[in-house]
């Protein structure tokens, strides 16, 4: 009994430190979760939440104590038609978690935009993460140099000089200062917004997007001029005024200027060009060996 009392007394004395250890462990876990998802956020979404750790620390207790238990109770109560109250509790918990997340967004510069990373970054990160989690011997530390390499690769992807979406309704061109300028056939800004994110540009699409309502519209691409032709009647004028032409309409007449016949190249995906260097001739090749069918060279 005396030994039991001593053990009980020791347990009571250890409780504060145990609670503190659990708190530290919670912060530690959230930090690692934030770092892990941060890599994916940078690679896939081209952004990272600066206050993600704080948002997780505020939201996770609500998730564990309110949202998930209420969801389980609602699931059990559904066959009896009694799920309304637990679902209301769950809704309240979700609202509180969103409130915490939105509060973090009120801080200065809550989001950092990062340019696209090389395609190899995501598979390397996945392999290193799985290796680190599953391998228990000292060999698990092999993953750390790989994660360091992935970290150095962030935002280092090659940036295209010209981007054309599937039907050429959106076209983006690189300027001499390195930024993108865009013309669009519609006011829809979803595609331009994604392109800006991929470029690590925090500007809004409406700041760089010009809506084209004419048969042909023009924009600079570095030290050259680009035309996007939406009606075949504007082809001759576009060839005279521009260094290169994107043909976004059907045409059966011969064209003598460098062009991208986009309907035959990339539908519904995107076409990226990388080889427009200042002062250089436009990279072209001759389609089918015919001198009257010059096309922009696609590497």
XYZ file of N, CA and C in Angstrom, residues 47-281:
705
model
N 1.952 28.436 -53.963
C 1.841 29.377 -52.847
C 2.005 28.633 -51.530
N 2.305 29.395 -50.487
C 2.437 28.812 -49.152
C 1.875 29.792 -48.130
N 1.109 29.277 -47.185
C 0.556 30.112 -46.125
C 1.602 30.382 -45.054
N 1.931 31.638 -44.862
C 2.979 32.007 -43.907
C 2.571 31.641 -42.481
N 1.293 31.779 -42.183
C 0.813 31.517 -40.824
C 0.073 30.179 -40.736
N 0.478 29.229 -41.560
C -0.179 27.921 -41.582
C -0.085 27.185 -40.258
N 1.072 27.290 -39.588
C 1.238 26.611 -38.298
C 0.262 27.167 -37.266
N 0.138 28.488 -37.209
C -0.796 29.111 -36.264
C -2.233 28.708 -36.580
N -2.591 28.701 -37.865
C -3.950 28.309 -38.254
C -4.240 26.868 -37.847
N -3.251 25.986 -38.024
C -3.437 24.586 -37.622
C -3.595 24.450 -36.109
N -2.790 25.198 -35.360
C -2.868 25.130 -33.897
C -4.234 25.583 -33.391
N -4.845 26.532 -34.097
C -6.166 27.019 -33.692
C -7.286 26.089 -34.155
N -7.132 25.532 -35.355
C -8.227 24.755 -35.945
C -8.251 23.295 -35.506
N -7.084 22.695 -35.270
C -7.043 21.260 -34.981
C -7.774 20.865 -33.691
N -7.662 21.637 -32.590
C -8.459 21.268 -31.404
C -9.960 21.268 -31.687
N -10.410 22.237 -32.490
C -11.833 22.289 -32.848
C -12.202 21.069 -33.683
N -11.303 20.693 -34.594
C -11.551 19.523 -35.438
C -11.649 18.245 -34.608
N -10.707 18.089 -33.665
C -10.661 16.858 -32.884
C -11.714 16.762 -31.801
N -12.075 17.901 -31.210
C -12.992 17.887 -30.059
C -14.450 18.085 -30.475
N -14.682 18.853 -31.544
C -16.058 19.196 -31.920
C -16.477 18.547 -33.244
N -15.739 18.835 -34.311
C -16.192 18.457 -35.655
C -16.261 16.942 -35.842
N -15.154 16.245 -35.586
C -15.122 14.802 -35.842
C -16.056 14.010 -34.918
N -16.095 14.302 -33.604
C -17.077 13.588 -32.768
C -18.517 13.826 -33.213
N -18.824 15.082 -33.583
C -20.181 15.383 -34.045
C -20.491 14.644 -35.341
N -19.489 14.527 -36.221
C -19.686 13.794 -37.474
C -19.978 12.319 -37.203
N -19.268 11.735 -36.249
C -19.492 10.329 -35.904
C -20.889 10.118 -35.308
N -21.285 11.010 -34.410
C -22.619 10.906 -33.802
C -23.700 11.061 -34.871
N -23.485 12.005 -35.806
C -24.459 12.212 -36.883
C -24.579 10.966 -37.757
N -23.446 10.318 -38.022
C -23.454 9.100 -38.835
C -24.245 7.984 -38.154
N -24.048 7.844 -36.848
C -24.771 6.816 -36.092
C -26.267 7.142 -36.011
N -26.587 8.433 -35.907
C -27.985 8.847 -35.724
C -28.782 8.876 -37.024
N -28.111 8.863 -38.171
C -28.811 8.995 -39.457
C -29.879 7.929 -39.696
N -29.612 6.654 -39.413
C -30.673 5.655 -39.657
C -31.938 5.901 -38.849
N -31.829 6.640 -37.772
C -32.982 6.915 -36.908
C -33.568 8.309 -37.157
N -33.026 9.022 -38.145
C -33.520 10.358 -38.455
C -33.238 11.381 -37.377
N -32.187 11.178 -36.593
C -31.877 12.060 -35.460
C -30.545 12.794 -35.661
N -30.150 12.964 -36.919
C -28.825 13.538 -37.187
C -28.798 15.063 -37.182
N -29.944 15.725 -37.067
C -29.995 17.179 -37.210
C -29.135 17.904 -36.172
N -29.294 17.562 -34.900
C -28.560 18.266 -33.836
C -27.050 18.051 -33.947
N -26.542 16.799 -34.104
C -25.092 16.648 -34.263
C -24.545 17.338 -35.511
N -25.338 17.392 -36.578
C -24.887 18.111 -37.775
C -24.808 19.614 -37.517
N -25.718 20.128 -36.705
C -25.663 21.544 -36.331
C -24.412 21.831 -35.501
N -24.075 20.894 -34.604
C -22.841 21.039 -33.820
C -21.626 21.002 -34.745
N -21.663 20.094 -35.710
C -20.575 19.986 -36.677
C -20.436 21.274 -37.493
N -21.571 21.832 -37.916
C -21.555 23.092 -38.663
C -20.934 24.214 -37.835
N -21.311 24.278 -36.566
C -20.743 25.307 -35.686
C -19.229 25.144 -35.586
N -18.751 23.907 -35.455
C -17.313 23.663 -35.371
C -16.587 24.081 -36.633
N -17.177 23.765 -37.786
C -16.560 24.158 -39.062
C -16.490 25.673 -39.173
N -17.553 26.346 -38.754
C -17.568 27.818 -38.799
C -16.471 28.402 -37.920
N -16.237 27.794 -36.751
C -15.184 28.295 -35.856
C -13.795 28.057 -36.451
N -13.613 26.901 -37.095
C -12.330 26.613 -37.737
C -12.065 27.591 -38.876
N -13.098 27.887 -39.662
C -12.956 28.860 -40.751
C -12.702 30.259 -40.201
N -13.337 30.565 -39.071
C -13.118 31.862 -38.433
C -11.656 32.013 -38.032
N -11.070 30.947 -37.490
C -9.654 30.971 -37.110
C -8.762 31.142 -38.331
N -9.096 30.426 -39.418
C -8.300 30.527 -40.645
C -8.391 31.929 -41.242
N -9.600 32.486 -41.274
C -9.779 33.834 -41.824
C -9.091 34.885 -40.963
N -9.035 34.658 -39.663
C -8.326 35.591 -38.778
C -6.840 35.618 -39.116
N -6.276 34.453 -39.414
C -4.858 34.385 -39.796
C -4.603 35.118 -41.112
N -5.615 35.164 -41.973
C -5.461 35.860 -43.251
C -5.443 37.375 -43.091
N -5.840 37.882 -41.921
C -5.820 39.332 -41.700
C -4.425 39.841 -41.362
N -3.483 38.941 -41.099
C -2.115 39.350 -40.783
C -1.415 39.848 -42.045
N -0.347 40.636 -41.891
C 0.385 41.138 -43.069
C 0.972 39.996 -43.900
N 0.816 40.093 -45.222
C 1.382 39.130 -46.183
C 1.151 37.682 -45.756
N -0.117 37.256 -45.664
C -0.391 35.896 -45.184
C -0.005 34.795 -46.169
N 0.129 35.166 -47.441
C 0.440 34.170 -48.471
C 1.660 34.619 -49.264
N 2.560 33.690 -49.522
C 3.723 33.954 -50.368
C 3.581 33.153 -51.655
N 3.705 33.845 -52.801
C 3.584 33.184 -54.102
C 4.963 32.752 -54.584
N 5.046 31.529 -55.079
C 6.313 30.952 -55.516
C 6.133 30.405 -56.925
N 7.072 30.704 -57.806
C 6.980 30.270 -59.198
C 7.004 28.751 -59.302
N 6.645 28.257 -60.475
C 6.579 26.814 -60.702
C 7.926 26.147 -60.455
N 7.871 24.932 -59.938
C 9.068 24.140 -59.670
C 9.257 23.113 -60.783
N 10.469 22.585 -60.945
C 10.689 21.538 -61.950
C 9.777 20.341 -61.707
N 9.412 19.647 -62.772
C 8.488 18.513 -62.662
C 9.053 17.396 -61.794
N 10.363 17.329 -61.684
C 10.995 16.273 -60.902
C 10.826 16.484 -59.396
N 10.468 17.709 -58.987
C 10.422 18.037 -57.558
C 9.391 17.202 -56.805
N 8.188 17.069 -57.346
C 7.118 16.356 -56.628
C 7.405 14.862 -56.467
N 7.800 14.136 -57.527
C 8.122 12.716 -57.304
C 9.304 12.511 -56.372
N 10.310 13.378 -56.442
C 11.440 13.271 -55.523
C 10.991 13.463 -54.080
N 10.128 14.448 -53.866
C 9.617 14.695 -52.520
C 8.814 13.498 -52.016
N 7.960 12.938 -52.879
C 7.153 11.791 -52.484
C 8.000 10.585 -52.111
N 9.019 10.306 -52.918
C 9.905 9.171 -52.638
C 10.654 9.386 -51.322
N 11.189 10.602 -51.134
C 11.943 10.898 -49.909
C 11.053 10.807 -48.673
N 9.815 11.287 -48.780
C 8.898 11.255 -47.633
C 8.528 9.816 -47.260
N 8.207 9.008 -48.265
C 7.865 7.599 -48.001
C 9.067 6.867 -47.407
N 10.253 7.134 -47.968
C 11.478 6.509 -47.452
C 11.704 6.883 -45.986
N 11.521 8.161 -45.681
C 11.748 8.647 -44.320
C 10.759 8.030 -43.335
N 9.543 7.792 -43.790
C 8.510 7.262 -42.894
C 8.604 5.746 -42.703
N 8.992 5.022 -43.741
C 8.937 3.560 -43.690
C 10.240 2.892 -43.277
N 11.366 3.502 -43.631
C 12.653 2.879 -43.305
C 13.021 3.213 -41.859
N 13.296 2.217 -41.054
C 13.560 2.420 -39.628
C 15.049 2.397 -39.283
N 15.883 1.911 -40.169
C 17.321 1.854 -39.888
C 17.964 3.211 -40.159
N 19.279 3.262 -40.013
C 20.004 4.507 -40.265
C 19.920 4.936 -41.728
N 19.536 4.009 -42.587
C 19.393 4.346 -44.008
C 18.292 5.375 -44.243
N 17.392 5.544 -43.269
C 16.315 6.527 -43.433
C 16.862 7.932 -43.608
N 18.063 8.189 -43.092
C 18.643 9.532 -43.181
C 19.094 9.883 -44.594
N 19.087 8.896 -45.496
C 19.386 9.174 -46.905
C 18.353 10.144 -47.481
N 17.162 10.160 -46.905
C 16.091 11.025 -47.419
C 16.383 12.500 -47.208
N 17.163 12.842 -46.178
C 17.384 14.261 -45.868
C 18.094 15.018 -46.989
N 19.180 14.482 -47.587
C 19.793 15.198 -48.715
C 18.831 15.372 -49.891
N 17.966 14.367 -50.106
C 16.994 14.467 -51.199
C 16.000 15.593 -50.920
N 15.534 15.679 -49.668
C 14.615 16.765 -49.301
C 15.287 18.123 -49.413
N 16.585 18.183 -49.119
C 17.326 19.432 -49.286
C 17.381 19.829 -50.755
N 17.626 18.854 -51.626
C 17.652 19.124 -53.070
C 16.283 19.616 -53.544
N 15.217 18.971 -53.057
C 13.859 19.394 -53.419
C 13.605 20.826 -52.954
N 14.072 21.161 -51.757
C 13.903 22.525 -51.236
C 14.598 23.542 -52.130
N 15.781 23.196 -52.615
C 16.526 24.098 -53.496
C 15.877 24.208 -54.872
N 15.084 23.221 -55.242
C 14.411 23.230 -56.544
C 13.152 24.086 -56.547
N 12.647 24.440 -55.361
C 11.393 25.180 -55.272
C 11.471 26.505 -56.034
N 10.497 26.716 -56.912
C 10.424 27.966 -57.655
C 11.454 28.118 -58.746
N 12.199 27.051 -59.050
C 13.278 27.144 -60.035
C 12.902 26.542 -61.385
N 11.622 26.316 -61.616
C 11.195 25.766 -62.902
C 11.436 26.747 -64.035
N 11.616 26.208 -65.217
C 11.857 27.044 -66.394
C 10.575 27.777 -66.774
N 10.662 29.090 -66.957
C 9.485 29.895 -67.256
C 9.307 30.042 -68.764
N 8.105 29.757 -69.269
C 7.871 29.900 -70.708
C 7.765 31.362 -71.120
N 8.131 31.642 -72.363
C 7.996 32.994 -72.898
C 6.634 33.219 -73.542
N 5.988 32.127 -73.928
C 4.680 32.227 -74.578
C 3.813 31.058 -74.117
N 2.593 31.371 -73.660
C 1.646 30.345 -73.221
C 0.348 30.536 -73.994
N -0.148 29.434 -74.570
C -1.404 29.478 -75.317
C -2.299 28.370 -74.790
N -3.526 28.708 -74.409
C -4.411 27.642 -73.945
C -5.058 26.947 -75.143
N -5.886 25.933 -74.876
C -6.341 25.025 -75.916
C -6.899 25.665 -77.168
N -7.783 26.630 -77.042
C -8.392 27.247 -78.222
C -7.898 28.672 -78.441
N -6.789 29.017 -77.817
C -6.170 30.346 -77.943
C -7.084 31.464 -77.449
N -8.032 31.132 -76.584
C -8.868 32.190 -76.005
C -8.102 32.969 -74.941
N -6.982 32.416 -74.469
C -6.077 33.115 -73.556
C -4.648 32.928 -74.054
N -3.916 34.027 -74.140
C -2.513 33.992 -74.581
C -1.704 34.882 -73.651
N -0.582 34.375 -73.167
C 0.304 35.148 -72.289
C 1.680 35.229 -72.925
N 2.299 36.410 -72.862
C 3.615 36.619 -73.462
C 4.544 37.284 -72.455
N 5.795 36.846 -72.453
C 6.806 37.377 -71.542
C 7.294 38.739 -72.038
N 7.384 39.708 -71.104
C 7.867 41.040 -71.436
C 9.367 41.156 -71.150
N 9.960 42.259 -71.566
C 11.396 42.458 -71.347
C 11.750 42.504 -69.866
N 10.810 42.953 -69.029
C 11.084 43.010 -67.589
C 10.834 41.674 -66.885
N 10.470 40.646 -67.648
C 10.262 39.319 -67.081
C 8.835 39.014 -66.674
N 7.947 39.998 -66.707
C 6.553 39.783 -66.316
C 5.741 39.269 -67.505
N 4.520 38.815 -67.225
C 3.621 38.336 -68.264
C 2.569 39.381 -68.595
N 2.225 39.477 -69.881
C 1.087 40.262 -70.331
C 0.162 39.308 -71.081
N -1.151 39.507 -70.950
C -2.099 38.554 -71.520
C -3.188 39.243 -72.323
N -3.666 38.522 -73.335
C -4.891 38.921 -74.021
C -5.845 37.729 -73.988
N -7.124 38.023 -73.861
C -8.133 36.973 -73.729
C -9.315 37.281 -74.627
N -9.942 36.224 -75.109
C -11.144 36.379 -75.919
C -12.363 36.584 -75.033
N -12.287 36.141 -73.787
C -13.395 36.286 -72.841
C -12.903 36.973 -71.565
N -13.841 37.361 -70.714
C -13.489 38.005 -69.448
C -13.145 36.993 -68.359
N -13.321 35.724 -68.638
C -13.008 34.686 -67.656
C -11.547 34.793 -67.243
N -11.310 34.884 -65.938
C -9.947 35.115 -65.448
C -9.335 33.898 -64.760
N -10.015 32.735 -64.808
C -9.494 31.563 -64.100
C -8.153 31.118 -64.677
N -8.095 30.943 -65.993
C -6.843 30.498 -66.629
C -5.726 31.519 -66.432
N -5.959 32.827 -66.711
C -4.896 33.805 -66.440
C -4.433 33.811 -64.984
N -5.353 33.618 -64.044
C -4.969 33.584 -62.627
C -4.041 32.417 -62.336
N -4.331 31.249 -62.923
C -3.474 30.078 -62.736
C -2.099 30.315 -63.344
N -2.046 30.968 -64.489
C -0.752 31.255 -65.122
C 0.084 32.196 -64.268
N -0.557 33.202 -63.691
C 0.169 34.136 -62.828
C 0.705 33.433 -61.589
N -0.099 32.550 -60.997
C 0.367 31.783 -59.841
C 1.569 30.927 -60.209
N 1.492 30.275 -61.366
C 2.592 29.424 -61.814
C 3.851 30.235 -62.066
N 3.676 31.507 -62.353
C 4.814 32.389 -62.599
C 5.335 33.032 -61.316
N 4.665 32.762 -60.185
C 5.064 33.381 -58.926
C 4.705 34.851 -58.854
N 3.695 35.245 -59.614
C 3.281 36.647 -59.726
C 2.034 36.866 -58.869
N 2.097 37.811 -57.929
C 0.962 38.040 -57.028
C -0.035 39.064 -57.561
N 0.116 39.495 -58.810
C -0.845 40.430 -59.388
C -2.166 39.725 -59.693
N -3.239 40.504 -59.710
C -4.538 39.977 -60.089
C -4.624 39.881 -61.610
N -5.431 38.929 -62.092
C -5.539 38.717 -63.538
C -6.027 39.970 -64.257
N -6.957 40.700 -63.630
C -7.509 41.887 -64.286
C -6.468 42.986 -64.481
N -5.357 42.921 -63.747
C -4.297 43.913 -63.896
C -3.462 43.672 -65.145
N -3.432 42.448 -65.639
C -2.560 42.120 -66.772
C -3.339 41.598 -67.976
N -4.628 41.370 -67.813
C -5.443 40.748 -68.853
C -6.180 41.804 -69.673
N -6.029 41.743 -71.003
C -6.775 42.606 -71.911
C -7.744 41.743 -72.712
N -9.007 42.149 -72.728
C -10.014 41.397 -73.472
C -10.000 41.848 -74.925
N -9.850 40.893 -75.837
C -9.773 41.187 -77.267
C -11.158 41.065 -77.896
N -11.633 42.147 -78.512
C -12.945 42.139 -79.169
C -12.802 42.346 -80.676
N -11.563 42.392 -81.164
C -11.310 42.623 -82.587
C -10.976 41.311 -83.294
N -10.822 41.404 -84.613
C -10.465 40.221 -85.404
C -9.048 39.760 -85.097
N -8.190 40.704 -84.727
C -6.807 40.382 -84.343
C -6.362 41.346 -83.258
N -5.636 40.850 -82.292
C -5.115 41.691 -81.217
C -3.617 41.463 -81.083
N -2.927 42.469 -80.550
C -1.465 42.448 -80.518
C -0.961 42.643 -79.091
N 0.179 42.042 -78.816
C 0.873 42.296 -77.557
C 2.354 42.015 -77.761
N 3.204 42.702 -77.002
C 4.648 42.475 -77.139
C 5.075 41.170 -76.496
N 6.086 40.548 -77.069
C 6.733 39.394 -76.468
C 8.234 39.668 -76.518
N 8.765 40.099 -75.378
C 10.144 40.591 -75.276
C 10.329 41.742 -76.253
N 11.266 41.629 -77.218
C 11.499 42.749 -78.130
C 10.762 42.571 -79.453
N 9.785 41.665 -79.491
C 9.053 41.399 -80.725
C 7.568 41.674 -80.524
N 6.817 41.549 -81.617
C 5.380 41.801 -81.554
C 4.627 40.548 -81.969
N 3.619 40.225 -81.169
C 2.825 39.021 -81.393
C 1.400 39.412 -81.752
N 0.827 38.696 -82.722
C -0.575 38.898 -83.092
C -1.354 37.614 -82.843
N -2.560 37.768 -82.312
C -3.477 36.636 -82.164
C -4.665 36.907 -83.080
N -4.851 36.045 -84.068
C -5.874 36.250 -85.089
C -7.069 35.349 -84.801
N -8.240 35.968 -84.633
C -9.461 35.216 -84.355
C -10.381 35.129 -85.578
N -10.101 35.940 -86.615
C -10.852 35.871 -87.873
C -9.858 35.904 -89.027
N -10.081 35.049 -90.021
C -9.126 34.924 -91.130
C -8.973 36.207 -91.932
N -9.949 37.102 -91.871
C -9.863 38.360 -92.616
C -8.735 39.262 -92.116
N -8.236 39.004 -90.907
C -7.186 39.856 -90.325
C -5.790 39.262 -90.486
N -5.650 38.146 -91.202
C -4.351 37.478 -91.304
C -3.323 38.344 -92.016
N -3.692 38.922 -93.159
C -2.739 39.720 -93.938
C -2.232 40.911 -93.131
N -3.131 41.602 -92.454
C -2.734 42.744 -91.624
C -1.838 42.298 -90.474
N -2.176 41.176 -89.860
C -1.372 40.673 -88.745
C 0.032 40.309 -89.198
N 0.163 39.689 -90.368
C 1.485 39.329 -90.887
C 2.323 40.569 -91.182
N 1.657 41.647 -91.579
C 2.383 42.881 -91.886
C 2.818 43.613 -90.622
N 2.031 43.534 -89.562
C 2.309 44.310 -88.350
C 3.091 43.550 -87.284
N 3.009 42.227 -87.291
C 3.589 41.439 -86.195
C 4.764 40.593 -86.671
N 5.622 40.235 -85.716
C 6.747 39.353 -86.017
C 6.316 37.897 -86.069
N 5.236 37.564 -85.362
C 4.712 36.196 -85.362
C 3.216 36.243 -85.122
N 2.527 35.199 -85.567
C 1.074 35.178 -85.535
C 0.588 33.872 -84.917
N -0.386 33.997 -84.014
C -1.105 32.823 -83.526
C -2.431 32.775 -84.268
N -2.637 31.713 -85.020
C -3.847 31.581 -85.816
C -4.873 30.773 -85.032
N -5.892 31.458 -84.542
C -6.916 30.823 -83.707
C -8.201 30.598 -84.484
N -8.083 30.484 -85.805
C -9.245 30.250 -86.654
C -8.827 29.397 -87.841
N -9.781 28.807 -88.508
C -9.465 28.000 -89.678
C -9.096 28.901 -90.849
N -8.153 28.428 -91.676
C -7.712 29.198 -92.829
C -7.143 28.247 -93.879
N -7.541 28.432 -95.137
C -7.064 27.576 -96.225
C -6.081 28.293 -97.144
N -5.890 29.588 -96.946
C -4.981 30.355 -97.795
C -3.546 30.231 -97.296
N -2.544 30.343 -98.185
C -1.133 30.267 -97.754
C -0.752 31.451 -96.871
N 0.086 31.190 -95.883
C 0.557 32.222 -94.961
C 2.075 32.245 -95.015
N 2.645 33.426 -95.174
C 4.102 33.533 -95.345
C 4.832 33.969 -94.084
N 4.120 34.419 -93.059
C 4.805 34.860 -91.840
C 4.851 33.721 -90.821
N 5.784 33.791 -89.866
C 5.863 32.737 -88.840
C 4.568 32.681 -88.024
N 3.999 31.494 -87.880
C 2.726 31.404 -87.185
C 2.616 30.112 -86.390
N 1.675 30.135 -85.492
C 1.278 28.942 -84.753
C -0.153 28.622 -85.172
N -0.316 27.492 -85.864
C -1.664 27.074 -86.244
C -2.218 26.278 -85.083
N -2.803 26.977 -84.147
C -3.010 26.390 -82.828
C -4.084 25.325 -82.790
N -5.055 25.377 -83.670
C -6.105 24.357 -83.654
C -5.541 22.966 -83.951
N -4.411 22.892 -84.625
C -3.817 21.603 -84.970
C -2.767 21.165 -83.950
N -2.446 22.021 -82.972
C -1.316 21.744 -82.097
C -1.704 21.274 -80.709
N -2.637 21.942 -80.077
C -2.859 21.646 -78.656
C -4.297 21.926 -78.261
N -5.129 20.939 -78.371
C -6.519 21.112 -77.967
C -6.937 19.868 -77.218
N -7.327 19.977 -75.960
C -7.631 21.194 -75.211
C -6.527 21.632 -74.259
N -5.312 21.117 -74.386
C -4.250 21.451 -73.440
C -3.633 22.811 -73.688
N -2.456 23.026 -73.113
C -1.740 24.286 -73.272
C -0.440 24.044 -74.021
N -0.021 25.046 -74.783
C 1.249 24.988 -75.498
C 2.186 26.023 -74.900
N 3.405 25.608 -74.586
C 4.395 26.491 -73.980
C 5.596 26.621 -74.910
N 6.075 27.848 -75.086
C 7.268 28.114 -75.881
C 8.323 28.762 -74.989
N 9.579 28.366 -75.181
C 10.651 28.831 -74.298
C 11.794 29.540 -75.025
N 11.782 29.582 -76.339
C 12.991 29.937 -77.078
C 13.011 31.337 -77.677
N 12.270 32.267 -77.115
C 12.271 33.619 -77.665
C 13.308 34.473 -76.938
N 14.489 34.601 -77.535
C 15.575 35.360 -76.920
C 15.687 36.736 -77.569
N 15.953 37.727 -76.750
C 16.025 39.103 -77.225
C 17.069 39.233 -78.328
N 16.664 39.863 -79.433
C 17.603 40.123 -80.520
C 17.749 38.982 -81.497
N 17.308 37.790 -81.151
C 17.449 36.634 -82.034
C 16.304 36.573 -83.034
N 16.540 35.847 -84.115
C 15.459 35.582 -85.048
C 14.443 34.655 -84.387
